[in-house]
mmCIF file of C-alpha atoms and ligand atoms in Angstrom:
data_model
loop_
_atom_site.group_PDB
_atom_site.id
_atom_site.type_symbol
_atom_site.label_atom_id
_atom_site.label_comp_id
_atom_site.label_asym_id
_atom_site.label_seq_id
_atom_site.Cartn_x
_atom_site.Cartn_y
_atom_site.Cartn_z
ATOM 1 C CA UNK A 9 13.561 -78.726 -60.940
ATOM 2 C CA UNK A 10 15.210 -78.138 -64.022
ATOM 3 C CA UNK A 11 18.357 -76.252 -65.235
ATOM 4 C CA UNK A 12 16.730 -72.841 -66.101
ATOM 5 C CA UNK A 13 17.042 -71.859 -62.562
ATOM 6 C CA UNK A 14 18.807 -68.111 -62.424
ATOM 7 C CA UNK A 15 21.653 -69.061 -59.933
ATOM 8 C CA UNK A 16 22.720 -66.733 -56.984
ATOM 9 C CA UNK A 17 25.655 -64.833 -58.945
ATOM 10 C CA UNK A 18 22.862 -63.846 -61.245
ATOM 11 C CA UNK A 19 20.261 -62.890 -58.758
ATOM 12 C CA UNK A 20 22.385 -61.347 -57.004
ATOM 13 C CA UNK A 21 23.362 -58.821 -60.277
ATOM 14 C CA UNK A 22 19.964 -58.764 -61.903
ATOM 15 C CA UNK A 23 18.023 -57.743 -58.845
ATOM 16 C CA UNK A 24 17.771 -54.895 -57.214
ATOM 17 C CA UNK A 25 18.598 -55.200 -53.293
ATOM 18 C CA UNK A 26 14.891 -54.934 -52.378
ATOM 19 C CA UNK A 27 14.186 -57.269 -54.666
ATOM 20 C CA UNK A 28 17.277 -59.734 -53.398
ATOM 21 C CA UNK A 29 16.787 -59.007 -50.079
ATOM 22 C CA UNK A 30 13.006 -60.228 -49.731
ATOM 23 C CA UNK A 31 13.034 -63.686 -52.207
ATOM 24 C CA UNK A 32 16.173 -64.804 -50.842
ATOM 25 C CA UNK A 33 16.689 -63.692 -47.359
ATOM 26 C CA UNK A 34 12.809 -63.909 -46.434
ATOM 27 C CA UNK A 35 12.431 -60.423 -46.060
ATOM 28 C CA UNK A 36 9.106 -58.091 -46.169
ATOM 29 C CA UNK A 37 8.898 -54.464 -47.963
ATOM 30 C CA UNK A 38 8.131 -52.109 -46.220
ATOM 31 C CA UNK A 39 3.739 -51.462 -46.465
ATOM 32 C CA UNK A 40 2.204 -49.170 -48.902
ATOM 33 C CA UNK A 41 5.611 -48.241 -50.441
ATOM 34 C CA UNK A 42 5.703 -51.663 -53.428
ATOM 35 C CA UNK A 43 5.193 -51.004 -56.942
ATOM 36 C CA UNK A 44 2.095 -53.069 -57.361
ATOM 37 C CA UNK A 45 0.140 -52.253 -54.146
ATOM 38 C CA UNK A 46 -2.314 -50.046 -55.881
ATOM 39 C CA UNK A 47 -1.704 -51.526 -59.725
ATOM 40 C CA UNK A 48 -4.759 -52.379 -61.080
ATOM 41 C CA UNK A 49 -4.037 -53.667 -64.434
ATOM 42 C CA UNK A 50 -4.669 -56.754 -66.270
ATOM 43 C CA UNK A 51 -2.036 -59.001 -66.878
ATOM 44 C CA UNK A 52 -0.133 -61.342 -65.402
ATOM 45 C CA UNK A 53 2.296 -61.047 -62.258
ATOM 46 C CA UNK A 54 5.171 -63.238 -62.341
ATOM 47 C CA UNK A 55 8.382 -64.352 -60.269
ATOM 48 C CA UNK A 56 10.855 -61.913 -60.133
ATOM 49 C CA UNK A 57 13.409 -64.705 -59.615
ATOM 50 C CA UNK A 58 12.637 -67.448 -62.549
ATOM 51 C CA UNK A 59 9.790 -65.712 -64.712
ATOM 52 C CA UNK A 60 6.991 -68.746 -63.623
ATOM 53 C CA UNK A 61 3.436 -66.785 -63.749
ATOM 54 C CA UNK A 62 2.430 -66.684 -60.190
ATOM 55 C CA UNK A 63 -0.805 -64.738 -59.945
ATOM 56 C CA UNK A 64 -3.313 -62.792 -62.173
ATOM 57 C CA UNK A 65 -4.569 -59.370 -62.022
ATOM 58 C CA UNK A 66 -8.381 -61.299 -62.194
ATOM 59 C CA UNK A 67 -7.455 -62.530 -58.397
ATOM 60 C CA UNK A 68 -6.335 -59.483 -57.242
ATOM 61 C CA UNK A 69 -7.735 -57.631 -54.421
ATOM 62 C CA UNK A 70 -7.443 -54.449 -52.378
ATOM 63 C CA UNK A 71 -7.132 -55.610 -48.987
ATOM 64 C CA UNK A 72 -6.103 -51.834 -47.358
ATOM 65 C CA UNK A 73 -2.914 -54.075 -46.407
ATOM 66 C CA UNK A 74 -0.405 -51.985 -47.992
ATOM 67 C CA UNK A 75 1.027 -55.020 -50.174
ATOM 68 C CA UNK A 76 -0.763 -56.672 -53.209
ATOM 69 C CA UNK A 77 -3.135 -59.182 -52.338
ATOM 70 C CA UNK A 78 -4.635 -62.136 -53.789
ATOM 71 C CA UNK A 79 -7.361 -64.148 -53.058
ATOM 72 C CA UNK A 80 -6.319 -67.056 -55.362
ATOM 73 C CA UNK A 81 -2.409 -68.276 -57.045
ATOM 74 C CA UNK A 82 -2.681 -68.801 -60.260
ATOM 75 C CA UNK A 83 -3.037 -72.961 -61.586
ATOM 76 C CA UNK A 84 -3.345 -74.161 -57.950
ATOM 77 C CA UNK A 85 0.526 -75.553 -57.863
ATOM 78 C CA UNK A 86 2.290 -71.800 -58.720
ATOM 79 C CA UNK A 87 2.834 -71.398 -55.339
ATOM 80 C CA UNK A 88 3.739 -73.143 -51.988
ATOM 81 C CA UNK A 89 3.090 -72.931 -48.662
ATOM 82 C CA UNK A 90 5.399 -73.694 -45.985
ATOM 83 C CA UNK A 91 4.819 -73.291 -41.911
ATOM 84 C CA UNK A 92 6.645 -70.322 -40.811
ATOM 85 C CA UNK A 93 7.253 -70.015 -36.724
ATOM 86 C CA UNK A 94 9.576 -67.180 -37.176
ATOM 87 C CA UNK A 95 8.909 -63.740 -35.067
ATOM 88 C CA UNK A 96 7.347 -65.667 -32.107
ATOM 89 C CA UNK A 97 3.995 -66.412 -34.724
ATOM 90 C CA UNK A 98 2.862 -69.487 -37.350
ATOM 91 C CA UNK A 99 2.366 -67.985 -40.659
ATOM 92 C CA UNK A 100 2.182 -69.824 -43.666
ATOM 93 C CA UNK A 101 4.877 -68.835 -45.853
ATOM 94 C CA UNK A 102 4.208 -68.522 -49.748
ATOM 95 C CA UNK A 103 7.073 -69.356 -52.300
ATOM 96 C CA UNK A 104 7.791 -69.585 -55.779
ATOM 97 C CA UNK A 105 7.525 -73.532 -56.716
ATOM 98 C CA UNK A 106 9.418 -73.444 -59.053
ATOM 99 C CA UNK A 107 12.507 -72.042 -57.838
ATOM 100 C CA UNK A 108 11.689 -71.298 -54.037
ATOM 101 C CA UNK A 109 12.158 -67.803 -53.876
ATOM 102 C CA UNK A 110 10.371 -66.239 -51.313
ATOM 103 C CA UNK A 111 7.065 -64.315 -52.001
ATOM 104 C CA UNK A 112 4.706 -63.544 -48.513
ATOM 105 C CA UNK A 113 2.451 -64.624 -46.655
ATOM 106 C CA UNK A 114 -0.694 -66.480 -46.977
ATOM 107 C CA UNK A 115 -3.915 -65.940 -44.104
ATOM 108 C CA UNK A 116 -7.301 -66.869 -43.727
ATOM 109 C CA UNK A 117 -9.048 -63.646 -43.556
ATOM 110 C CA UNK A 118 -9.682 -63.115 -47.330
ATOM 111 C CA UNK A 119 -12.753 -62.656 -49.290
ATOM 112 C CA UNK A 120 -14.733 -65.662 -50.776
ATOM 113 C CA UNK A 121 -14.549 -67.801 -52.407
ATOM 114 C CA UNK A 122 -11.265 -69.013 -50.991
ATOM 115 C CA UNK A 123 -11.228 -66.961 -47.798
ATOM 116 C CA UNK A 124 -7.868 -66.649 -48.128
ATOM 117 C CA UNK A 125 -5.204 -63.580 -48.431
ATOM 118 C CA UNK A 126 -2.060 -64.208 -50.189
ATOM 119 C CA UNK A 127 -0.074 -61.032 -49.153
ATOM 120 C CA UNK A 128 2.716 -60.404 -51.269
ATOM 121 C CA UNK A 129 5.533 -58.935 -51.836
ATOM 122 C CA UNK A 130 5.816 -56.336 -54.587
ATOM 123 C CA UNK A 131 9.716 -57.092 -54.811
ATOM 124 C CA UNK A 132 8.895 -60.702 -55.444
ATOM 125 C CA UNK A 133 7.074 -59.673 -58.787
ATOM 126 C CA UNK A 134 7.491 -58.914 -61.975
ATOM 127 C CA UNK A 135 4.314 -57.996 -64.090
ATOM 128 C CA UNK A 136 3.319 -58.395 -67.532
ATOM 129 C CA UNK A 137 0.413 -56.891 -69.169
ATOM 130 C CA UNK A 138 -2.225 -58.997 -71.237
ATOM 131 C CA UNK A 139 -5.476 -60.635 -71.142
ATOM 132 C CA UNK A 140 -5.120 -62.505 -67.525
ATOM 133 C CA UNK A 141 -4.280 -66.052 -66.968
ATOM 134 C CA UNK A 142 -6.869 -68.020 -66.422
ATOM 135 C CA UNK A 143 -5.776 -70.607 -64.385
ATOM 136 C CA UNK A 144 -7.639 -73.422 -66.186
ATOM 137 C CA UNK A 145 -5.688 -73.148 -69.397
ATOM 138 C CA UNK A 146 -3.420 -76.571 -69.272
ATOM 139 C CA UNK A 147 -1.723 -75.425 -72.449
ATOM 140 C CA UNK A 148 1.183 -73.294 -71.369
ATOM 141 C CA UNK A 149 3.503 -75.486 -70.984
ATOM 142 C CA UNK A 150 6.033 -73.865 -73.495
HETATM 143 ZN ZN1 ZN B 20 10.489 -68.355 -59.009
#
């Protein structure tokens, strides 16, 4: 909760619709047609909205889904969850901690060792390439 939040005048000017569309009006891409359903290199992949790393190409999965999937968020609190009953079902919604922007969907038919799938939203991403973040490393704090 700090001041380095990108208000909704900016968002609304640095992202494409696609992108404004899904983090801030909950919406979902359309499957197999995001940037990073098939990307497969190392780095980082990190909130389109406020630039927080959110997951790492080492946690990345093909799940046949049609949108990038994850087994594992990076550093445990990068993400949140949130009940979703919308559409008649209860999902678990995934956001952006830090600044709440809306990301996927999280479900329990993933690979080990979580057993989880966090199904996400190219449009919510931005990706950097690097060595990826392990999510142990306490030092990034900036
Ligand atoms: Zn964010």
């Amino acid at each position: 909760m700090s001041s380095e939040f990108p208000g909704d005048d900016e968002l609304r000017t640095r992202l494409s619709d696609e992108q404004y569309r899904v983090t801030q009006q909950k919406g979902t891409e359309r499957a197999f047609t995001g940037a990073y359903v098939d990307h497969k290199a190392d780095g980082t992949y990190r909130c389109v909205c406020c630039n927080a790393p959110l997951f790492s190409s080492a946690q990345k999965y093909d799940s046949g889904s049609g949108w990038p999937s994850f087994w594992l968020p990076l550093a445990g609190d990068a993400v949140q969850t949130i009940v979703d009953s919308s559409h008649g079902m209860i999902r678990q919604e995934v956001v952006c901690s830090r600044c709440g922007a809306h990301l996927g969907h999280v479900f329990d038919d993933g690979p080990q060792p979580t057993g989880q799938r966090y199904c996400i939203n190219s449009a919510s991403l931005d990706f950097a390439a690097g060595p990826p973040d392990n999510s142990d490393d306490k030092g990034d704090s900036q």
